[in-house]
């Protein structure tokens, strides 16, 4: 393992205990760190990742706020980046995506750094080069080595109205022990989301951090929207591949490789796989909870017009001035 060991866990715990706290849907509550709210349980891993991860120039990092299309983007990027090793053709019954949940193939780095024995960093040596990882950490809080290196960042965001509804359904499926008691009304959940008090929120600052970075450093940060990916999955998959430095050749396009990947990574395909019905890649979350409807505009079925108005006004005030609209 090339990364140095460290002994700052005690210090991290002391730091976290001194930070502002709020109630959240997660039983451990939320802690405010560098202007964003984190599940207190996950924050030690976030800080260890931030302090100790050493990026390589060849790394690719998938970033999102939860419920924005992370699982989908992980599967698309994985299939495209490693297509020389793993043929994405329908005829290949051994493709890793058929036997592993996308979160088991593309790991969240803050999870890898969480709960390590004191003084040890996670062993990342077994990952294929180029390495493909993921995180939910906001742009300004990314490890210094990610900012300094030439590694690439692919960010996905989604209409906050659909995000909050997706999150509401997701939370309902989380193990009862990890959910905060008395956190059961959609109104309260929604109110906190609107105030920016939810995991990796405020959503507007999360999106704007990567939005601005994608404009300042387009070679470094590719900014995607879930809605665009739905509308033209093949076109965006080609953009993603080109950005990662592995564009599809004319021959591959002629042979339908792009379409094969789109099909393999579609919600209907992934949802039906045994591994995604029964597995558990990240503790406390069942793999099946990552696959629901995958629709644009499903929020109309769950959010009242006045609630929607409130969130739209927030988007108008925070995102629209920067040209970010949904
Ligand atoms: P819904 O709850 O609206 O259905 P994340 O992966 O960031 O946790 O986001 C989960 C959302 O993405 C869920 O949205 C889920 O259904 C949707 N999703 C998961 N896999 C997908 C896929 N292959 N294609 C499209 N949407 C997908």
PDB file of C-alpha atoms in Angstrom, residues 220-324:
ATOM      1  CA  UNK A 220     -11.394  18.227 -15.433  1.00  0.00           C
ATOM      2  CA  UNK A 221     -15.122  18.215 -14.647  1.00  0.00           C
ATOM      3  CA  UNK A 222     -17.921  16.893 -16.868  1.00  0.00           C
ATOM      4  CA  UNK A 223     -21.323  18.083 -15.672  1.00  0.00           C
ATOM      5  CA  UNK A 224     -24.326  15.896 -16.495  1.00  0.00           C
ATOM      6  CA  UNK A 225     -28.031  16.058 -15.772  1.00  0.00           C
ATOM      7  CA  UNK A 226     -30.138  12.951 -15.162  1.00  0.00           C
ATOM      8  CA  UNK A 227     -32.810  14.372 -17.443  1.00  0.00           C
ATOM      9  CA  UNK A 228     -30.360  14.705 -20.366  1.00  0.00           C
ATOM     10  CA  UNK A 229     -29.077  11.199 -19.767  1.00  0.00           C
ATOM     11  CA  UNK A 230     -32.658   9.906 -19.974  1.00  0.00           C
ATOM     12  CA  UNK A 231     -33.354  11.832 -23.153  1.00  0.00           C
ATOM     13  CA  UNK A 232     -30.238  10.757 -25.001  1.00  0.00           C
ATOM     14  CA  UNK A 233     -28.420   7.985 -23.163  1.00  0.00           C
ATOM     15  CA  UNK A 234     -26.308   6.897 -26.130  1.00  0.00           C
ATOM     16  CA  UNK A 235     -25.178  10.434 -26.964  1.00  0.00           C
ATOM     17  CA  UNK A 236     -24.224  11.124 -23.369  1.00  0.00           C
ATOM     18  CA  UNK A 237     -22.478   7.775 -23.006  1.00  0.00           C
ATOM     19  CA  UNK A 238     -20.298   8.791 -25.951  1.00  0.00           C
ATOM     20  CA  UNK A 239     -19.525  12.110 -24.229  1.00  0.00           C
ATOM     21  CA  UNK A 240     -18.653  10.273 -21.013  1.00  0.00           C
ATOM     22  CA  UNK A 241     -16.335   7.876 -22.825  1.00  0.00           C
ATOM     23  CA  UNK A 242     -14.608  10.617 -24.728  1.00  0.00           C
ATOM     24  CA  UNK A 243     -14.162  12.578 -21.514  1.00  0.00           C
ATOM     25  CA  UNK A 244     -12.632   9.538 -19.803  1.00  0.00           C
ATOM     26  CA  UNK A 245     -10.157   9.271 -22.684  1.00  0.00           C
ATOM     27  CA  UNK A 246     -11.652   6.108 -24.188  1.00  0.00           C
ATOM     28  CA  UNK A 247     -13.831   7.338 -27.095  1.00  0.00           C
ATOM     29  CA  UNK A 248     -15.782   4.727 -29.048  1.00  0.00           C
ATOM     30  CA  UNK A 249     -14.160   3.916 -32.376  1.00  0.00           C
ATOM     31  CA  UNK A 250     -16.174   4.035 -35.586  1.00  0.00           C
ATOM     32  CA  UNK A 251     -16.003   0.279 -35.709  1.00  0.00           C
ATOM     33  CA  UNK A 252     -17.391  -0.028 -32.191  1.00  0.00           C
ATOM     34  CA  UNK A 253     -20.209   2.296 -33.089  1.00  0.00           C
ATOM     35  CA  UNK A 254     -20.932   0.312 -36.234  1.00  0.00           C
ATOM     36  CA  UNK A 255     -20.972  -2.871 -34.170  1.00  0.00           C
ATOM     37  CA  UNK A 256     -23.531  -1.457 -31.767  1.00  0.00           C
ATOM     38  CA  UNK A 257     -21.289  -1.397 -28.660  1.00  0.00           C
ATOM     39  CA  UNK A 258     -22.836   1.873 -27.446  1.00  0.00           C
ATOM     40  CA  UNK A 259     -26.339   0.442 -27.645  1.00  0.00           C
ATOM     41  CA  UNK A 260     -25.258  -2.770 -25.904  1.00  0.00           C
ATOM     42  CA  UNK A 261     -23.976  -0.765 -22.936  1.00  0.00           C
ATOM     43  CA  UNK A 262     -27.078   1.430 -22.838  1.00  0.00           C
ATOM     44  CA  UNK A 263     -29.235  -1.670 -22.756  1.00  0.00           C
ATOM     45  CA  UNK A 264     -27.203  -3.494 -20.126  1.00  0.00           C
ATOM     46  CA  UNK A 265     -27.273  -0.425 -17.860  1.00  0.00           C
ATOM     47  CA  UNK A 266     -30.949   0.364 -18.314  1.00  0.00           C
ATOM     48  CA  UNK A 267     -33.146   0.412 -15.230  1.00  0.00           C
ATOM     49  CA  UNK A 268     -35.261  -2.456 -16.514  1.00  0.00           C
ATOM     50  CA  UNK A 269     -32.209  -4.680 -17.079  1.00  0.00           C
ATOM     51  CA  UNK A 270     -30.433  -3.923 -13.799  1.00  0.00           C
ATOM     52  CA  UNK A 271     -33.580  -4.111 -11.720  1.00  0.00           C
ATOM     53  CA  UNK A 272     -34.330  -7.647 -12.866  1.00  0.00           C
ATOM     54  CA  UNK A 273     -30.918  -9.107 -12.005  1.00  0.00           C
ATOM     55  CA  UNK A 274     -30.904 -11.483  -9.073  1.00  0.00           C
ATOM     56  CA  UNK A 275     -27.925  -9.719  -7.509  1.00  0.00           C
ATOM     57  CA  UNK A 276     -29.777  -6.406  -7.458  1.00  0.00           C
ATOM     58  CA  UNK A 277     -32.910  -7.936  -5.995  1.00  0.00           C
ATOM     59  CA  UNK A 278     -31.232  -9.664  -3.086  1.00  0.00           C
ATOM     60  CA  UNK A 279     -27.814  -8.095  -2.509  1.00  0.00           C
ATOM     61  CA  UNK A 280     -26.525  -5.566   0.003  1.00  0.00           C
ATOM     62  CA  UNK A 281     -23.426  -3.704  -1.197  1.00  0.00           C
ATOM     63  CA  UNK A 282     -23.430  -0.888   1.354  1.00  0.00           C
ATOM     64  CA  UNK A 283     -24.441  -1.775   4.913  1.00  0.00           C
ATOM     65  CA  UNK A 284     -27.964  -0.711   5.895  1.00  0.00           C
ATOM     66  CA  UNK A 285     -29.067  -0.220   2.269  1.00  0.00           C
ATOM     67  CA  UNK A 286     -30.526  -3.077   0.252  1.00  0.00           C
ATOM     68  CA  UNK A 287     -29.380  -3.075  -3.362  1.00  0.00           C
ATOM     69  CA  UNK A 288     -32.943  -3.159  -4.628  1.00  0.00           C
ATOM     70  CA  UNK A 289     -33.571   0.251  -3.054  1.00  0.00           C
ATOM     71  CA  UNK A 290     -31.367   1.885  -5.730  1.00  0.00           C
ATOM     72  CA  UNK A 291     -33.810   0.912  -8.470  1.00  0.00           C
ATOM     73  CA  UNK A 292     -37.311   2.387  -8.387  1.00  0.00           C
ATOM     74  CA  UNK A 293     -39.116   4.135 -11.236  1.00  0.00           C
ATOM     75  CA  UNK A 294     -36.398   6.199 -12.863  1.00  0.00           C
ATOM     76  CA  UNK A 295     -38.846   8.724 -14.272  1.00  0.00           C
ATOM     77  CA  UNK A 296     -38.525  12.426 -14.943  1.00  0.00           C
ATOM     78  CA  UNK A 297     -41.244  14.423 -13.194  1.00  0.00           C
ATOM     79  CA  UNK A 298     -42.490  11.713 -10.824  1.00  0.00           C
ATOM     80  CA  UNK A 299     -42.595  14.420  -8.137  1.00  0.00           C
ATOM     81  CA  UNK A 300     -46.063  15.547  -9.268  1.00  0.00           C
ATOM     82  CA  UNK A 301     -47.445  12.386  -7.672  1.00  0.00           C
ATOM     83  CA  UNK A 302     -46.065  13.183  -4.218  1.00  0.00           C
ATOM     84  CA  UNK A 303     -45.577  16.923  -3.773  1.00  0.00           C
ATOM     85  CA  UNK A 304     -48.393  19.437  -3.365  1.00  0.00           C
ATOM     86  CA  UNK A 305     -48.472  22.502  -5.662  1.00  0.00           C
ATOM     87  CA  UNK A 306     -47.534  24.813  -2.773  1.00  0.00           C
ATOM     88  CA  UNK A 307     -44.572  22.644  -1.765  1.00  0.00           C
ATOM     89  CA  UNK A 308     -43.429  22.530  -5.381  1.00  0.00           C
ATOM     90  CA  UNK A 309     -43.766  26.301  -5.604  1.00  0.00           C
ATOM     91  CA  UNK A 310     -41.500  26.737  -2.595  1.00  0.00           C
ATOM     92  CA  UNK A 311     -38.773  24.501  -4.009  1.00  0.00           C
ATOM     93  CA  UNK A 312     -39.035  26.059  -7.453  1.00  0.00           C
ATOM     94  CA  UNK A 313     -38.559  29.497  -5.884  1.00  0.00           C
ATOM     95  CA  UNK A 314     -35.425  28.279  -4.118  1.00  0.00           C
ATOM     96  CA  UNK A 315     -34.087  26.903  -7.415  1.00  0.00           C
ATOM     97  CA  UNK A 316     -34.953  30.205  -9.102  1.00  0.00           C
ATOM     98  CA  UNK A 317     -33.029  32.160  -6.461  1.00  0.00           C
ATOM     99  CA  UNK A 318     -30.017  29.918  -6.108  1.00  0.00           C
ATOM    100  CA  UNK A 319     -29.443  28.058  -9.402  1.00  0.00           C
ATOM    101  CA  UNK A 320     -31.026  30.130 -12.181  1.00  0.00           C
ATOM    102  CA  UNK A 321     -28.698  33.142 -11.749  1.00  0.00           C
ATOM    103  CA  UNK A 322     -25.852  30.821 -12.760  1.00  0.00           C
ATOM    104  CA  UNK A 323     -27.719  29.422 -15.764  1.00  0.00           C
ATOM    105  CA  UNK A 324     -28.524  26.094 -14.100  1.00  0.00           C
TER     106      UNK A 324
END
